[in-house]
Amino acid sequence: MAASTRSLSPMESLPRELMWAIIEYATETVFDLRLASSLLKSHVDDYAVQRRIVGLVEKMDMISEVTWMEIKLFVRTCRASLLELRYKLLDHHEELIPEDCENARLSRTFFHRPNYVIAVYREPAKWLQNLPEWIGGKAKIVRIEQIHQTQFPFETHVIALLDQIRTKKLKFTNYVDDDFIHHLLTTHRLAQLEVLSIALRTMTDPKKFLLYLSEHVPAVQIYQILDRAISDTVPYFLGMRDFDWAPTFLEMCSKKLDKLSIVNLGLTDFLPIESSEQLRKRLPYTGKGIWFEASCTNYEQDKKYVENNHQLSVDSRDIFGNFVSVKHTSRIDEKFDNDVDITR
């Protein structure tokens, strides 16, 4: 036994935990390490298929078309080899996307970074059921976009995946079914969620919905989707006309939420000067460092000053109109952006 041990290289002699730490530090080398020796190959493979592997997918997009759906996985360059190895090693990888499958396709593309695209043409549930395990059950950002009404239950597949994939940032864009968003967010577990961005047209009870979100999510962004049927001369937000939203926004910021962005570009009169002034006077005194920004009625001139360690301003942004903002001085440079730099 001693002779056998002496024949091992220094790296091969390392304990498994230390070997795994090295693999974690240099995941881009997993395929090279597997070629070094059978023992190192065993270490790498054991590491690659562990259930609690983290940081494989930075961002996952779920996009629906009329007759098919697409899953895009955005991966850091240094993690791409590990994701590919995990795909090959999992027992069910051939069931995920068989090579001769005409109903689904997995491809890898490069545009500054490795991306993996799963296009599903029939029976999405069959091809997506093993996806959560492949990517380690986590994605830092999940973006859901329904471009068209589909011929299959897209919402069902979204719920099924989100039940198995934990994420800190969730974003809905161009969504056509506001009732589904309401159902998903009021029934889905939000405990792990840190950032939520939603594009909405209307809500049955928008005030109740927003207050619910503010109890569970620290950062919320709401985009008002414009509807041609809505007159731009009527103050409007989430289905309500001539409603004073300032008290609701103040109540939201008194709960778990401390970062709120409201984008209502075509209907800025929903937040008149009186409401903007009420927010600017009271938000700096909530007892926490607030980051608040909302579309608002045009002011005659821009205003900017500091009160109780919060910068208060009304800024004109060309075609985007005016925004009233109240931001703690430590958070002035923060942006409300759900994307991350994954070029490395």
GROMACS .gro file of C-alpha atoms in nm:
model
  344
    1MET     CA    1   0.000   0.000   0.000
    2ALA     CA    2   0.283   0.239   0.085
    3ALA     CA    3   0.448   0.181  -0.252
    4SER     CA    4   0.121   0.250  -0.427
    5THR     CA    5   0.078   0.574  -0.235
    6ARG     CA    6   0.429   0.692  -0.323
    7SER     CA    7   0.351   0.643  -0.692
    8LEU     CA    8   0.078   0.905  -0.677
    9SER     CA    9   0.151   1.259  -0.785
   10PRO     CA   10   0.127   1.536  -0.524
   11MET     CA   11  -0.211   1.642  -0.663
   12GLU     CA   12  -0.345   1.286  -0.665
   13SER     CA   13  -0.247   1.249  -0.299
   14LEU     CA   14  -0.464   1.540  -0.189
   15PRO     CA   15  -0.780   1.472   0.018
   16ARG     CA   16  -1.104   1.487  -0.179
   17GLU     CA   17  -1.220   1.808  -0.011
   18LEU     CA   18  -0.900   1.990  -0.105
   19MET     CA   19  -0.911   1.850  -0.457
   20TRP     CA   20  -1.267   1.975  -0.495
   21ALA     CA   21  -1.158   2.320  -0.377
   22ILE     CA   22  -0.895   2.326  -0.653
   23ILE     CA   23  -1.152   2.219  -0.912
   24GLU     CA   24  -1.389   2.491  -0.792
   25TYR     CA   25  -1.111   2.747  -0.829
   26ALA     CA   26  -1.029   2.642  -1.186
   27THR     CA   27  -1.345   2.489  -1.330
   28GLU     CA   28  -1.242   2.574  -1.685
   29THR     CA   29  -0.977   2.298  -1.659
   30VAL     CA   30  -1.210   2.007  -1.577
   31PHE     CA   31  -1.171   1.835  -1.913
   32ASP     CA   32  -0.790   1.861  -1.895
   33LEU     CA   33  -0.784   1.728  -1.539
   34ARG     CA   34  -0.992   1.427  -1.640
   35LEU     CA   35  -0.720   1.330  -1.889
   36ALA     CA   36  -0.441   1.346  -1.632
   37SER     CA   37  -0.521   1.021  -1.450
   38SER     CA   38  -0.807   0.792  -1.359
   39LEU     CA   39  -0.799   0.914  -0.999
   40LEU     CA   40  -0.824   1.281  -1.097
   41LYS     CA   41  -1.098   1.190  -1.343
   42SER     CA   42  -1.290   1.031  -1.058
   43HIS     CA   43  -1.248   1.342  -0.840
   44VAL     CA   44  -1.362   1.573  -1.120
   45ASP     CA   45  -1.663   1.360  -1.208
   46ASP     CA   46  -1.773   1.330  -0.845
   47TYR     CA   47  -1.747   1.706  -0.808
   48ALA     CA   48  -1.936   1.776  -1.130
   49VAL     CA   49  -2.245   1.571  -1.043
   50GLN     CA   50  -2.288   1.677  -0.680
   51ARG     CA   51  -2.635   1.809  -0.605
   52ARG     CA   52  -2.530   2.130  -0.434
   53ILE     CA   53  -2.304   2.263  -0.704
   54VAL     CA   54  -2.349   2.639  -0.731
   55GLY     CA   55  -2.291   2.922  -0.973
   56LEU     CA   56  -2.337   2.732  -1.299
   57VAL     CA   57  -2.594   2.959  -1.461
   58GLU     CA   58  -2.589   3.336  -1.423
   59LYS     CA   59  -2.906   3.403  -1.618
   60MET     CA   60  -3.187   3.195  -1.765
   61ASP     CA   61  -3.435   3.329  -2.020
   62MET     CA   62  -3.766   3.155  -2.085
   63ILE     CA   63  -3.919   3.282  -2.408
   64SER     CA   64  -4.241   3.166  -2.570
   65GLU     CA   65  -4.340   3.183  -2.934
   66VAL     CA   66  -4.663   3.063  -3.094
   67THR     CA   67  -4.559   2.702  -3.154
   68TRP     CA   68  -4.237   2.665  -2.957
   69MET     CA   69  -4.049   2.788  -2.652
   70GLU     CA   70  -3.685   2.865  -2.595
   71ILE     CA   71  -3.465   2.840  -2.287
   72LYS     CA   72  -3.144   3.041  -2.293
   73LEU     CA   73  -2.872   2.975  -2.038
   74PHE     CA   74  -2.607   3.245  -1.994
   75VAL     CA   75  -2.291   3.108  -1.836
   76ARG     CA   76  -1.960   3.258  -1.735
   77THR     CA   77  -1.678   3.142  -1.957
   78CYS     CA   78  -1.496   2.988  -1.661
   79ARG     CA   79  -1.803   2.775  -1.573
   80ALA     CA   80  -1.896   2.657  -1.922
   81SER     CA   81  -1.680   2.343  -1.920
   82LEU     CA   82  -1.824   2.234  -1.586
   83LEU     CA   83  -2.180   2.279  -1.712
   84GLU     CA   84  -2.103   2.075  -2.024
   85LEU     CA   85  -1.937   1.800  -1.821
   86ARG     CA   86  -2.233   1.784  -1.585
   87TYR     CA   87  -2.463   1.748  -1.886
   88LYS     CA   88  -2.261   1.451  -2.012
   89LEU     CA   89  -2.228   1.278  -1.675
   90LEU     CA   90  -2.586   1.290  -1.550
   91ASP     CA   91  -2.760   0.959  -1.611
   92HIS     CA   92  -3.054   1.119  -1.786
   93HIS     CA   93  -2.862   1.350  -2.021
   94GLU     CA   94  -2.968   1.148  -2.324
   95GLU     CA   95  -3.329   1.191  -2.219
   96LEU     CA   96  -3.293   1.568  -2.180
   97ILE     CA   97  -3.218   1.634  -2.546
   98PRO     CA   98  -3.151   1.316  -2.750
   99GLU     CA   99  -2.915   1.370  -3.043
  100ASP     CA  100  -3.173   1.249  -3.295
  101CYS     CA  101  -3.462   1.445  -3.144
  102GLU     CA  102  -3.671   1.652  -3.386
  103ASN     CA  103  -3.886   1.811  -3.114
  104ALA     CA  104  -3.608   1.981  -2.917
  105ARG     CA  105  -3.257   2.108  -2.979
  106LEU     CA  106  -2.964   2.206  -2.757
  107SER     CA  107  -2.704   2.435  -2.911
  108ARG     CA  108  -2.413   2.643  -2.789
  109THR     CA  109  -2.354   2.992  -2.923
  110PHE     CA  110  -2.088   3.255  -2.861
  111PHE     CA  111  -2.144   3.628  -2.836
  112HIS     CA  112  -1.884   3.758  -2.590
  113ARG     CA  113  -1.968   3.455  -2.372
  114PRO     CA  114  -2.094   3.096  -2.401
  115ASN     CA  115  -2.472   3.067  -2.421
  116TYR     CA  116  -2.675   2.749  -2.434
  117VAL     CA  117  -3.008   2.752  -2.615
  118ILE     CA  118  -3.274   2.486  -2.574
  119ALA     CA  119  -3.545   2.517  -2.837
  120VAL     CA  120  -3.850   2.300  -2.769
  121TYR     CA  121  -4.106   2.243  -3.043
  122ARG     CA  122  -4.332   1.978  -2.892
  123GLU     CA  123  -4.412   1.844  -2.547
  124PRO     CA  124  -4.201   2.096  -2.349
  125ALA     CA  125  -4.265   1.921  -2.017
  126LYS     CA  126  -4.095   1.605  -2.143
  127TRP     CA  127  -3.777   1.784  -2.246
  128LEU     CA  128  -3.755   2.030  -1.957
  129GLN     CA  129  -3.820   1.804  -1.658
  130ASN     CA  130  -3.448   1.733  -1.606
  131LEU     CA  131  -3.328   2.088  -1.673
  132PRO     CA  132  -3.328   2.201  -1.306
  133GLU     CA  133  -3.096   1.919  -1.200
  134TRP     CA  134  -2.861   1.981  -1.491
  135ILE     CA  135  -2.807   2.346  -1.398
  136GLY     CA  136  -2.782   2.274  -1.026
  137GLY     CA  137  -3.128   2.401  -0.934
  138LYS     CA  138  -3.022   2.767  -0.938
  139ALA     CA  139  -2.996   3.066  -1.169
  140LYS     CA  140  -2.903   3.408  -1.037
  141ILE     CA  141  -3.144   3.579  -1.278
  142VAL     CA  142  -3.455   3.440  -1.446
  143ARG     CA  143  -3.626   3.638  -1.722
  144ILE     CA  144  -3.965   3.533  -1.857
  145GLU     CA  145  -4.094   3.670  -2.184
  146GLN     CA  146  -4.415   3.570  -2.358
  147ILE     CA  147  -4.396   3.723  -2.703
  148HIS     CA  148  -4.712   3.558  -2.835
  149GLN     CA  149  -4.999   3.351  -2.706
  150THR     CA  150  -4.880   2.993  -2.737
  151GLN     CA  151  -5.042   2.674  -2.853
  152PHE     CA  152  -4.919   2.497  -2.539
  153PRO     CA  153  -4.950   2.581  -2.166
  154PHE     CA  154  -4.643   2.805  -2.133
  155GLU     CA  155  -4.754   2.925  -1.789
  156THR     CA  156  -4.763   2.566  -1.663
  157HIS     CA  157  -4.402   2.510  -1.767
  158VAL     CA  158  -4.293   2.839  -1.609
  159ILE     CA  159  -4.446   2.739  -1.277
  160ALA     CA  160  -4.296   2.389  -1.296
  161LEU     CA  161  -3.946   2.525  -1.356
  162LEU     CA  162  -3.966   2.802  -1.096
  163ASP     CA  163  -4.079   2.548  -0.838
  164GLN     CA  164  -3.746   2.370  -0.888
  165ILE     CA  165  -3.508   2.656  -0.969
  166ARG     CA  166  -3.412   2.906  -0.703
  167THR     CA  167  -3.334   3.258  -0.816
  168LYS     CA  168  -3.259   3.593  -0.655
  169LYS     CA  169  -3.376   3.808  -0.945
  170LEU     CA  170  -3.695   3.748  -1.143
  171LYS     CA  171  -3.799   3.957  -1.442
  172PHE     CA  172  -4.114   3.949  -1.656
  173THR     CA  173  -4.104   4.136  -1.988
  174ASN     CA  174  -4.369   4.181  -2.258
  175TYR     CA  175  -4.604   3.956  -2.071
  176VAL     CA  176  -4.956   3.922  -2.210
  177ASP     CA  177  -5.133   3.758  -1.917
  178ASP     CA  178  -5.139   3.979  -1.608
  179ASP     CA  179  -5.367   3.737  -1.424
  180PHE     CA  180  -5.103   3.467  -1.454
  181ILE     CA  181  -4.835   3.694  -1.306
  182HIS     CA  182  -5.066   3.771  -1.016
  183HIS     CA  183  -5.136   3.401  -0.962
  184LEU     CA  184  -4.770   3.302  -0.985
  185LEU     CA  185  -4.638   3.567  -0.749
  186THR     CA  186  -4.909   3.521  -0.488
  187THR     CA  187  -4.866   3.143  -0.477
  188HIS     CA  188  -4.497   3.095  -0.556
  189ARG     CA  189  -4.233   3.099  -0.284
  190LEU     CA  190  -4.077   3.447  -0.273
  191ALA     CA  191  -3.855   3.398   0.032
  192GLN     CA  192  -3.533   3.375  -0.173
  193LEU     CA  193  -3.623   3.655  -0.412
  194GLU     CA  194  -3.428   3.980  -0.380
  195VAL     CA  195  -3.526   4.164  -0.698
  196LEU     CA  196  -3.850   4.153  -0.897
  197SER     CA  197  -3.916   4.341  -1.221
  198ILE     CA  198  -4.256   4.313  -1.391
  199ALA     CA  199  -4.416   4.461  -1.702
  200LEU     CA  200  -4.792   4.492  -1.647
  201ARG     CA  201  -5.100   4.627  -1.818
  202THR     CA  202  -5.359   4.607  -1.545
  203MET     CA  203  -5.444   4.430  -1.220
  204THR     CA  204  -5.774   4.345  -1.054
  205ASP     CA  205  -5.658   4.492  -0.723
  206PRO     CA  206  -5.322   4.662  -0.793
  207LYS     CA  207  -5.286   4.826  -0.451
  208LYS     CA  208  -5.327   4.496  -0.268
  209PHE     CA  209  -5.089   4.327  -0.511
  210LEU     CA  210  -4.816   4.590  -0.469
  211LEU     CA  211  -4.843   4.581  -0.090
  212TYR     CA  212  -4.816   4.203  -0.100
  213LEU     CA  213  -4.495   4.226  -0.304
  214SER     CA  214  -4.349   4.486  -0.068
  215GLU     CA  215  -4.392   4.245   0.224
  216HIS     CA  216  -4.182   3.976   0.055
  217VAL     CA  217  -3.933   4.134  -0.188
  218PRO     CA  218  -3.673   4.403  -0.101
  219ALA     CA  219  -3.653   4.551  -0.453
  220VAL     CA  220  -3.946   4.587  -0.696
  221GLN     CA  221  -3.972   4.747  -1.037
  222ILE     CA  222  -4.304   4.795  -1.220
  223TYR     CA  223  -4.326   4.883  -1.589
  224GLN     CA  224  -4.663   5.008  -1.707
  225ILE     CA  225  -4.725   4.854  -2.050
  226LEU     CA  226  -4.895   5.112  -2.268
  227ASP     CA  227  -5.230   5.027  -2.420
  228ARG     CA  228  -5.361   5.214  -2.722
  229ALA     CA  229  -5.708   5.205  -2.570
  230ILE     CA  230  -5.587   5.420  -2.279
  231SER     CA  231  -5.596   5.795  -2.337
  232ASP     CA  232  -5.269   5.968  -2.254
  233THR     CA  233  -5.470   6.257  -2.107
  234VAL     CA  234  -5.606   6.046  -1.821
  235PRO     CA  235  -5.386   5.967  -1.517
  236TYR     CA  236  -5.358   5.588  -1.529
  237PHE     CA  237  -5.156   5.315  -1.360
  238LEU     CA  238  -5.226   4.939  -1.346
  239GLY     CA  239  -5.591   4.977  -1.440
  240MET     CA  240  -5.675   5.261  -1.202
  241ARG     CA  241  -5.756   5.615  -1.312
  242ASP     CA  242  -5.724   5.932  -1.106
  243PHE     CA  243  -5.592   5.742  -0.804
  244ASP     CA  244  -5.348   5.893  -0.554
  245TRP     CA  245  -5.059   5.645  -0.548
  246ALA     CA  246  -4.833   5.834  -0.306
  247PRO     CA  247  -4.983   5.675   0.012
  248THR     CA  248  -4.944   5.327  -0.141
  249PHE     CA  249  -4.580   5.386  -0.234
  250LEU     CA  250  -4.512   5.519   0.116
  251GLU     CA  251  -4.674   5.214   0.273
  252MET     CA  252  -4.473   4.983   0.048
  253CYS     CA  253  -4.148   5.144   0.163
  254SER     CA  254  -4.247   5.091   0.527
  255LYS     CA  255  -4.236   4.713   0.480
  256LYS     CA  256  -3.956   4.479   0.370
  257LEU     CA  257  -3.912   4.671   0.046
  258ASP     CA  258  -3.648   4.946   0.037
  259LYS     CA  259  -3.600   4.984  -0.338
  260LEU     CA  260  -3.887   5.078  -0.568
  261SER     CA  261  -3.890   5.179  -0.934
  262ILE     CA  262  -4.209   5.281  -1.116
  263VAL     CA  263  -4.183   5.335  -1.492
  264ASN     CA  264  -4.495   5.479  -1.654
  265LEU     CA  265  -4.350   5.667  -1.949
  266GLY     CA  266  -4.658   5.750  -2.153
  267LEU     CA  267  -4.886   5.833  -1.861
  268THR     CA  268  -4.668   6.035  -1.624
  269ASP     CA  269  -4.964   6.238  -1.496
  270PHE     CA  270  -5.052   5.939  -1.277
  271LEU     CA  271  -4.811   6.095  -1.025
  272PRO     CA  272  -4.889   6.469  -1.008
  273ILE     CA  273  -4.669   6.732  -0.848
  274GLU     CA  274  -4.857   6.715  -0.516
  275SER     CA  275  -4.795   6.341  -0.488
  276SER     CA  276  -4.429   6.376  -0.586
  277GLU     CA  277  -4.378   6.640  -0.320
  278GLN     CA  278  -4.545   6.420  -0.058
  279LEU     CA  279  -4.306   6.136  -0.143
  280ARG     CA  280  -4.003   6.363  -0.132
  281LYS     CA  281  -4.099   6.498   0.209
  282ARG     CA  282  -4.174   6.166   0.378
  283LEU     CA  283  -3.953   5.898   0.221
  284PRO     CA  284  -3.627   6.030   0.374
  285TYR     CA  285  -3.778   5.967   0.719
  286THR     CA  286  -3.879   5.600   0.692
  287GLY     CA  287  -3.591   5.498   0.917
  288LYS     CA  288  -3.398   5.312   0.647
  289GLY     CA  289  -3.191   5.399   0.343
  290ILE     CA  290  -3.451   5.423   0.066
  291TRP     CA  291  -3.394   5.397  -0.310
  292PHE     CA  292  -3.706   5.528  -0.487
  293GLU     CA  293  -3.765   5.641  -0.843
  294ALA     CA  294  -4.086   5.700  -1.039
  295SER     CA  295  -4.215   5.864  -1.354
  296CYS     CA  296  -4.395   6.186  -1.268
  297THR     CA  297  -4.564   6.497  -1.405
  298ASN     CA  298  -4.329   6.748  -1.563
  299TYR     CA  299  -4.188   7.012  -1.331
  300GLU     CA  300  -4.106   7.357  -1.461
  301GLN     CA  301  -3.744   7.309  -1.359
  302ASP     CA  302  -3.527   7.035  -1.217
  303LYS     CA  303  -3.482   7.017  -0.841
  304LYS     CA  304  -3.206   6.848  -0.643
  305TYR     CA  305  -3.108   6.872  -0.277
  306VAL     CA  306  -3.017   6.652   0.023
  307GLU     CA  307  -3.239   6.593   0.325
  308ASN     CA  308  -3.176   6.349   0.611
  309ASN     CA  309  -2.899   6.173   0.414
  310HIS     CA  310  -3.121   6.127   0.108
  311GLN     CA  311  -3.073   6.297  -0.226
  312LEU     CA  312  -3.406   6.430  -0.354
  313SER     CA  313  -3.437   6.520  -0.719
  314VAL     CA  314  -3.666   6.563  -1.016
  315ASP     CA  315  -3.479   6.499  -1.338
  316SER     CA  316  -3.585   6.542  -1.698
  317ARG     CA  317  -3.475   6.251  -1.916
  318ASP     CA  318  -3.550   6.371  -2.267
  319ILE     CA  319  -3.803   6.140  -2.434
  320PHE     CA  320  -3.852   5.947  -2.109
  321GLY     CA  321  -4.005   6.244  -1.931
  322ASN     CA  322  -3.949   6.337  -1.568
  323PHE     CA  323  -3.854   6.111  -1.279
  324VAL     CA  324  -3.884   6.196  -0.913
  325SER     CA  325  -3.626   6.018  -0.700
  326VAL     CA  326  -3.541   5.980  -0.333
  327LYS     CA  327  -3.214   5.793  -0.280
  328HIS     CA  328  -3.000   5.748   0.027
  329THR     CA  329  -2.663   5.910  -0.029
  330SER     CA  330  -2.493   5.570  -0.004
  331ARG     CA  331  -2.711   5.438  -0.291
  332ILE     CA  332  -2.705   5.726  -0.539
  333ASP     CA  333  -2.499   5.531  -0.794
  334GLU     CA  334  -2.720   5.221  -0.779
  335LYS     CA  335  -2.914   5.124  -1.089
  336PHE     CA  336  -3.221   4.909  -1.118
  337ASP     CA  337  -3.075   4.656  -1.356
  338ASN     CA  338  -3.147   4.284  -1.353
  339ASP     CA  339  -2.856   4.196  -1.579
  340VAL     CA  340  -2.503   4.115  -1.473
  341ASP     CA  341  -2.165   4.117  -1.639
  342ILE     CA  342  -2.099   3.755  -1.733
  343THR     CA  343  -1.822   3.804  -1.985
  344ARG     CA  344  -1.560   3.641  -1.763
   0.00000   0.00000   0.00000
